[in-house]
């Protein structure tokens, strides 16, 4: 699948939104409790989820694949950096001033395997790298999507969308569970993967090319989606509605703007989009480090500047991690998997060759 610049730009924006939210949280917690909360930063996760559903549908539609090959590519993409960040996070407490701690081996194992675990402090299912709760949901979605690859495309779309929307509405009937897996997999935002898949289906059928005055409609959809996030309290407490639908509008609008966006690429924004996974994973640890010097200098006297500085530092750390960690680890994992497959093919061939 060719890279879509507008999607990369949205990934950059989504990552910065999440980082800014967490920057605000730590500055409010430690230095400026009256500073306004940047709740709109949560919207970054919803953008990521819609994009994920869109990308998974599109790559499977453009190049048919097997469940095993699909999961292999997803694991190579997700696991190496996640494990690399999980290990130091397990031994360093960011809540206790970057102090050394001994991790619970079972928690570490569950984090490595993307098995939901209840976090008493956060009152939600979250792994050691707590932002990894979204990755637990991503891996669940990948598993469901991979299983559906046995089905024809339209049946796959119907089956996966039906399952995801059923889970997204489950809390209306069963309430909020404290069982880790049930709590996680019944969050309403799992329906955003379905939104992305439906958008991918429409994109595959040419909605972006067929739309009259596409760029004007694109601007309108992005503006409506962004504006809707400002009125979450007036809409509904259901995240799938107050953030999921706006995220769908924003991603759809960005796709309509792709012809204009592609004419004048913004290298810096594209790099942030490419590095968004690294930024997302390392920003909590990066903020714990930068808070040591940014907090005392700006936290109480200029909290807005402190939030900005925290956000910039975390994005810089994420960019470095993308180049120095994510890319080499991903390449290494791909080579390792290919090497294992090659050895297995050689062994199978040798087993079939008659002895002389």
PDB file of C-alpha atoms in Angstrom, residues 133-330:
ATOM      1  CA  UNK A 133      -3.808  -0.402  26.718  1.00  0.00           C
ATOM      2  CA  UNK A 134      -4.452   0.894  23.219  1.00  0.00           C
ATOM      3  CA  UNK A 135      -1.983  -1.649  21.825  1.00  0.00           C
ATOM      4  CA  UNK A 136      -3.816  -4.415  23.664  1.00  0.00           C
ATOM      5  CA  UNK A 137      -6.926  -3.302  21.799  1.00  0.00           C
ATOM      6  CA  UNK A 138      -4.998  -3.046  18.533  1.00  0.00           C
ATOM      7  CA  UNK A 139      -3.710  -6.610  18.880  1.00  0.00           C
ATOM      8  CA  UNK A 140      -7.224  -7.818  19.680  1.00  0.00           C
ATOM      9  CA  UNK A 141      -8.475  -6.111  16.529  1.00  0.00           C
ATOM     10  CA  UNK A 142      -5.661  -7.650  14.489  1.00  0.00           C
ATOM     11  CA  UNK A 143      -6.549 -11.119  15.786  1.00  0.00           C
ATOM     12  CA  UNK A 144     -10.233 -10.650  14.913  1.00  0.00           C
ATOM     13  CA  UNK A 145      -9.376  -9.232  11.500  1.00  0.00           C
ATOM     14  CA  UNK A 146      -6.908 -12.046  10.785  1.00  0.00           C
ATOM     15  CA  UNK A 147      -9.522 -14.674  11.638  1.00  0.00           C
ATOM     16  CA  UNK A 148     -11.940 -12.981   9.241  1.00  0.00           C
ATOM     17  CA  UNK A 149      -9.457 -13.156   6.357  1.00  0.00           C
ATOM     18  CA  UNK A 150     -10.841 -16.635   5.673  1.00  0.00           C
ATOM     19  CA  UNK A 151     -14.067 -14.930   4.574  1.00  0.00           C
ATOM     20  CA  UNK A 152     -14.779 -13.169   1.260  1.00  0.00           C
ATOM     21  CA  UNK A 153     -14.250  -9.381   1.518  1.00  0.00           C
ATOM     22  CA  UNK A 154     -17.897  -8.329   1.944  1.00  0.00           C
ATOM     23  CA  UNK A 155     -18.623 -11.088   4.439  1.00  0.00           C
ATOM     24  CA  UNK A 156     -15.418 -10.140   6.275  1.00  0.00           C
ATOM     25  CA  UNK A 157     -16.550  -6.532   6.496  1.00  0.00           C
ATOM     26  CA  UNK A 158     -19.995  -7.453   7.809  1.00  0.00           C
ATOM     27  CA  UNK A 159     -18.672  -9.991  10.326  1.00  0.00           C
ATOM     28  CA  UNK A 160     -15.930  -7.831  11.825  1.00  0.00           C
ATOM     29  CA  UNK A 161     -17.998  -4.637  11.909  1.00  0.00           C
ATOM     30  CA  UNK A 162     -20.888  -6.512  13.557  1.00  0.00           C
ATOM     31  CA  UNK A 163     -18.619  -8.004  16.227  1.00  0.00           C
ATOM     32  CA  UNK A 164     -16.848  -4.717  16.973  1.00  0.00           C
ATOM     33  CA  UNK A 165     -20.061  -2.706  17.185  1.00  0.00           C
ATOM     34  CA  UNK A 166     -21.601  -5.374  19.434  1.00  0.00           C
ATOM     35  CA  UNK A 167     -18.645  -5.076  21.798  1.00  0.00           C
ATOM     36  CA  UNK A 168     -18.748  -1.268  21.582  1.00  0.00           C
ATOM     37  CA  UNK A 169     -22.364  -1.245  22.769  1.00  0.00           C
ATOM     38  CA  UNK A 170     -22.017  -4.045  25.350  1.00  0.00           C
ATOM     39  CA  UNK A 171     -21.685  -1.707  28.336  1.00  0.00           C
ATOM     40  CA  UNK A 172     -25.213  -0.487  27.714  1.00  0.00           C
ATOM     41  CA  UNK A 173     -26.334  -3.942  28.842  1.00  0.00           C
ATOM     42  CA  UNK A 174     -23.635  -5.264  31.190  1.00  0.00           C
ATOM     43  CA  UNK A 175     -22.250  -2.043  32.661  1.00  0.00           C
ATOM     44  CA  UNK A 176     -18.559  -1.413  33.330  1.00  0.00           C
ATOM     45  CA  UNK A 177     -16.773  -4.592  34.347  1.00  0.00           C
ATOM     46  CA  UNK A 178     -13.671  -4.806  36.536  1.00  0.00           C
ATOM     47  CA  UNK A 179     -12.594  -7.981  34.763  1.00  0.00           C
ATOM     48  CA  UNK A 180      -9.586  -6.800  32.774  1.00  0.00           C
ATOM     49  CA  UNK A 181     -10.407  -8.376  29.410  1.00  0.00           C
ATOM     50  CA  UNK A 182     -14.128  -7.576  29.575  1.00  0.00           C
ATOM     51  CA  UNK A 183     -13.394  -4.009  30.675  1.00  0.00           C
ATOM     52  CA  UNK A 184     -10.964  -3.473  27.815  1.00  0.00           C
ATOM     53  CA  UNK A 185     -12.759  -5.182  24.963  1.00  0.00           C
ATOM     54  CA  UNK A 186     -16.103  -3.524  25.714  1.00  0.00           C
ATOM     55  CA  UNK A 187     -14.820   0.036  25.570  1.00  0.00           C
ATOM     56  CA  UNK A 188     -17.012   1.908  23.115  1.00  0.00           C
ATOM     57  CA  UNK A 189     -14.021   3.091  21.123  1.00  0.00           C
ATOM     58  CA  UNK A 190     -13.454  -0.438  19.749  1.00  0.00           C
ATOM     59  CA  UNK A 191     -16.192   0.573  17.330  1.00  0.00           C
ATOM     60  CA  UNK A 192     -13.761   3.080  15.836  1.00  0.00           C
ATOM     61  CA  UNK A 193     -11.906   0.204  14.178  1.00  0.00           C
ATOM     62  CA  UNK A 194     -15.218  -0.591  12.471  1.00  0.00           C
ATOM     63  CA  UNK A 195     -15.571   3.052  11.413  1.00  0.00           C
ATOM     64  CA  UNK A 196     -12.124   2.861   9.841  1.00  0.00           C
ATOM     65  CA  UNK A 197     -12.939  -0.382   8.022  1.00  0.00           C
ATOM     66  CA  UNK A 198     -16.128   1.107   6.584  1.00  0.00           C
ATOM     67  CA  UNK A 199     -14.172   4.156   5.487  1.00  0.00           C
ATOM     68  CA  UNK A 200     -11.585   1.852   3.892  1.00  0.00           C
ATOM     69  CA  UNK A 201     -14.350   0.037   2.016  1.00  0.00           C
ATOM     70  CA  UNK A 202     -15.733   3.355   0.743  1.00  0.00           C
ATOM     71  CA  UNK A 203     -12.222   4.500  -0.196  1.00  0.00           C
ATOM     72  CA  UNK A 204     -11.637   1.249  -2.073  1.00  0.00           C
ATOM     73  CA  UNK A 205     -14.851   1.899  -4.012  1.00  0.00           C
ATOM     74  CA  UNK A 206     -13.592   5.339  -5.023  1.00  0.00           C
ATOM     75  CA  UNK A 207     -15.443   7.761  -2.758  1.00  0.00           C
ATOM     76  CA  UNK A 208     -12.452  10.130  -2.677  1.00  0.00           C
ATOM     77  CA  UNK A 209     -12.272  10.239  -6.472  1.00  0.00           C
ATOM     78  CA  UNK A 210     -16.024  10.464  -6.963  1.00  0.00           C
ATOM     79  CA  UNK A 211     -16.638  13.334  -4.536  1.00  0.00           C
ATOM     80  CA  UNK A 212     -17.408  16.564  -6.369  1.00  0.00           C
ATOM     81  CA  UNK A 213     -15.219  19.422  -5.160  1.00  0.00           C
ATOM     82  CA  UNK A 214     -13.443  16.919  -2.947  1.00  0.00           C
ATOM     83  CA  UNK A 215     -11.064  19.359  -1.293  1.00  0.00           C
ATOM     84  CA  UNK A 216     -13.930  21.634  -0.218  1.00  0.00           C
ATOM     85  CA  UNK A 217     -15.796  18.709   1.287  1.00  0.00           C
ATOM     86  CA  UNK A 218     -12.543  17.571   2.890  1.00  0.00           C
ATOM     87  CA  UNK A 219     -12.050  20.911   4.623  1.00  0.00           C
ATOM     88  CA  UNK A 220     -15.678  20.866   5.783  1.00  0.00           C
ATOM     89  CA  UNK A 221     -15.410  17.354   7.232  1.00  0.00           C
ATOM     90  CA  UNK A 222     -12.146  18.092   9.042  1.00  0.00           C
ATOM     91  CA  UNK A 223     -13.578  21.336  10.442  1.00  0.00           C
ATOM     92  CA  UNK A 224     -16.797  19.652  11.577  1.00  0.00           C
ATOM     93  CA  UNK A 225     -14.920  16.778  13.180  1.00  0.00           C
ATOM     94  CA  UNK A 226     -12.495  19.049  15.000  1.00  0.00           C
ATOM     95  CA  UNK A 227     -15.266  21.392  16.167  1.00  0.00           C
ATOM     96  CA  UNK A 228     -17.403  18.521  17.455  1.00  0.00           C
ATOM     97  CA  UNK A 229     -14.687  17.520  19.934  1.00  0.00           C
ATOM     98  CA  UNK A 230     -15.154  20.854  21.700  1.00  0.00           C
ATOM     99  CA  UNK A 231     -18.751  19.991  22.628  1.00  0.00           C
ATOM    100  CA  UNK A 232     -18.285  16.536  24.119  1.00  0.00           C
ATOM    101  CA  UNK A 233     -20.208  17.334  27.302  1.00  0.00           C
ATOM    102  CA  UNK A 234     -23.195  18.597  25.323  1.00  0.00           C
ATOM    103  CA  UNK A 235     -23.317  15.502  23.099  1.00  0.00           C
ATOM    104  CA  UNK A 236     -23.106  12.203  24.953  1.00  0.00           C
ATOM    105  CA  UNK A 237     -20.865  10.408  27.447  1.00  0.00           C
ATOM    106  CA  UNK A 238     -20.331   7.633  24.854  1.00  0.00           C
ATOM    107  CA  UNK A 239     -16.817   8.074  23.483  1.00  0.00           C
ATOM    108  CA  UNK A 240     -17.729   6.338  20.228  1.00  0.00           C
ATOM    109  CA  UNK A 241     -20.084   9.243  19.545  1.00  0.00           C
ATOM    110  CA  UNK A 242     -18.335  12.281  20.997  1.00  0.00           C
ATOM    111  CA  UNK A 243     -14.856  11.380  19.702  1.00  0.00           C
ATOM    112  CA  UNK A 244     -15.347   8.398  17.374  1.00  0.00           C
ATOM    113  CA  UNK A 245     -17.668  10.067  14.878  1.00  0.00           C
ATOM    114  CA  UNK A 246     -15.536  13.254  14.774  1.00  0.00           C
ATOM    115  CA  UNK A 247     -12.442  11.090  14.208  1.00  0.00           C
ATOM    116  CA  UNK A 248     -14.205   9.398  11.287  1.00  0.00           C
ATOM    117  CA  UNK A 249     -15.066  12.800   9.815  1.00  0.00           C
ATOM    118  CA  UNK A 250     -11.496  14.061  10.220  1.00  0.00           C
ATOM    119  CA  UNK A 251      -9.906  10.989   8.614  1.00  0.00           C
ATOM    120  CA  UNK A 252     -12.435  11.000   5.754  1.00  0.00           C
ATOM    121  CA  UNK A 253     -11.794  14.697   5.206  1.00  0.00           C
ATOM    122  CA  UNK A 254      -8.044  14.162   5.189  1.00  0.00           C
ATOM    123  CA  UNK A 255      -8.403  11.508   2.481  1.00  0.00           C
ATOM    124  CA  UNK A 256     -10.373  13.949   0.348  1.00  0.00           C
ATOM    125  CA  UNK A 257      -7.577  16.488   0.804  1.00  0.00           C
ATOM    126  CA  UNK A 258      -4.839  14.032  -0.215  1.00  0.00           C
ATOM    127  CA  UNK A 259      -4.415  15.345  -3.824  1.00  0.00           C
ATOM    128  CA  UNK A 260      -3.755  18.858  -2.503  1.00  0.00           C
ATOM    129  CA  UNK A 261      -1.628  17.637   0.406  1.00  0.00           C
ATOM    130  CA  UNK A 262       0.558  15.477  -1.845  1.00  0.00           C
ATOM    131  CA  UNK A 263       1.477  18.441  -4.037  1.00  0.00           C
ATOM    132  CA  UNK A 264       3.397  20.170  -1.260  1.00  0.00           C
ATOM    133  CA  UNK A 265       4.806  17.600   1.164  1.00  0.00           C
ATOM    134  CA  UNK A 266       5.790  18.850   4.615  1.00  0.00           C
ATOM    135  CA  UNK A 267       8.854  16.819   5.542  1.00  0.00           C
ATOM    136  CA  UNK A 268       8.811  17.712   9.227  1.00  0.00           C
ATOM    137  CA  UNK A 269       5.166  16.772   9.694  1.00  0.00           C
ATOM    138  CA  UNK A 270       5.650  13.573   7.706  1.00  0.00           C
ATOM    139  CA  UNK A 271       8.593  12.636   9.927  1.00  0.00           C
ATOM    140  CA  UNK A 272       6.449  13.156  13.020  1.00  0.00           C
ATOM    141  CA  UNK A 273       3.834  10.904  11.448  1.00  0.00           C
ATOM    142  CA  UNK A 274       6.430   8.243  10.687  1.00  0.00           C
ATOM    143  CA  UNK A 275       7.695   8.555  14.271  1.00  0.00           C
ATOM    144  CA  UNK A 276       4.230   8.661  15.864  1.00  0.00           C
ATOM    145  CA  UNK A 277       4.461   5.110  17.241  1.00  0.00           C
ATOM    146  CA  UNK A 278       7.778   5.863  18.932  1.00  0.00           C
ATOM    147  CA  UNK A 279       6.499   9.194  20.225  1.00  0.00           C
ATOM    148  CA  UNK A 280       3.430   7.503  21.661  1.00  0.00           C
ATOM    149  CA  UNK A 281       5.392   4.787  23.450  1.00  0.00           C
ATOM    150  CA  UNK A 282       8.331   6.763  24.859  1.00  0.00           C
ATOM    151  CA  UNK A 283       6.615  10.013  25.794  1.00  0.00           C
ATOM    152  CA  UNK A 284       5.662   8.988  29.346  1.00  0.00           C
ATOM    153  CA  UNK A 285       9.253   8.158  30.264  1.00  0.00           C
ATOM    154  CA  UNK A 286      10.526  11.225  28.380  1.00  0.00           C
ATOM    155  CA  UNK A 287       8.151  13.466  30.306  1.00  0.00           C
ATOM    156  CA  UNK A 288       9.231  11.960  33.616  1.00  0.00           C
ATOM    157  CA  UNK A 289      12.811  12.898  32.735  1.00  0.00           C
ATOM    158  CA  UNK A 290      12.081  16.394  31.429  1.00  0.00           C
ATOM    159  CA  UNK A 291       9.823  17.192  34.387  1.00  0.00           C
ATOM    160  CA  UNK A 292      12.944  17.141  36.572  1.00  0.00           C
ATOM    161  CA  UNK A 293      14.171  20.396  35.046  1.00  0.00           C
ATOM    162  CA  UNK A 294      11.132  21.850  33.262  1.00  0.00           C
ATOM    163  CA  UNK A 295       8.859  21.521  36.299  1.00  0.00           C
ATOM    164  CA  UNK A 296      10.901  23.586  38.792  1.00  0.00           C
ATOM    165  CA  UNK A 297      11.718  26.208  36.165  1.00  0.00           C
ATOM    166  CA  UNK A 298       8.273  26.752  34.627  1.00  0.00           C
ATOM    167  CA  UNK A 299       5.674  24.512  36.262  1.00  0.00           C
ATOM    168  CA  UNK A 300       4.200  26.982  38.744  1.00  0.00           C
ATOM    169  CA  UNK A 301       5.123  30.319  37.147  1.00  0.00           C
ATOM    170  CA  UNK A 302       4.356  29.528  33.485  1.00  0.00           C
ATOM    171  CA  UNK A 303       2.416  26.253  33.247  1.00  0.00           C
ATOM    172  CA  UNK A 304       1.469  26.784  29.598  1.00  0.00           C
ATOM    173  CA  UNK A 305       5.150  27.074  28.661  1.00  0.00           C
ATOM    174  CA  UNK A 306       5.908  24.044  30.821  1.00  0.00           C
ATOM    175  CA  UNK A 307       3.303  21.989  28.956  1.00  0.00           C
ATOM    176  CA  UNK A 308       4.712  23.170  25.630  1.00  0.00           C
ATOM    177  CA  UNK A 309       8.284  22.366  26.679  1.00  0.00           C
ATOM    178  CA  UNK A 310       7.253  18.945  27.984  1.00  0.00           C
ATOM    179  CA  UNK A 311       5.451  18.200  24.729  1.00  0.00           C
ATOM    180  CA  UNK A 312       8.366  19.305  22.547  1.00  0.00           C
ATOM    181  CA  UNK A 313      10.875  17.313  24.592  1.00  0.00           C
ATOM    182  CA  UNK A 314       8.751  14.159  24.371  1.00  0.00           C
ATOM    183  CA  UNK A 315       8.319  14.553  20.606  1.00  0.00           C
ATOM    184  CA  UNK A 316      12.077  15.031  20.228  1.00  0.00           C
ATOM    185  CA  UNK A 317      12.730  11.917  22.308  1.00  0.00           C
ATOM    186  CA  UNK A 318      10.215  10.009  20.214  1.00  0.00           C
ATOM    187  CA  UNK A 319      11.853  11.152  16.992  1.00  0.00           C
ATOM    188  CA  UNK A 320      15.243   9.965  18.231  1.00  0.00           C
ATOM    189  CA  UNK A 321      13.730   6.649  19.338  1.00  0.00           C
ATOM    190  CA  UNK A 322      12.189   6.222  15.890  1.00  0.00           C
ATOM    191  CA  UNK A 323      15.562   6.549  14.181  1.00  0.00           C
ATOM    192  CA  UNK A 324      17.761   4.856  16.791  1.00  0.00           C
ATOM    193  CA  UNK A 325      15.419   2.137  18.090  1.00  0.00           C
ATOM    194  CA  UNK A 326      12.229   1.547  16.141  1.00  0.00           C
ATOM    195  CA  UNK A 327      13.658   1.323  12.631  1.00  0.00           C
ATOM    196  CA  UNK A 328      16.661  -0.904  13.500  1.00  0.00           C
ATOM    197  CA  UNK A 329      14.536  -3.151  15.732  1.00  0.00           C
ATOM    198  CA  UNK A 330      11.856  -3.531  13.069  1.00  0.00           C
TER     199      UNK A 330
END
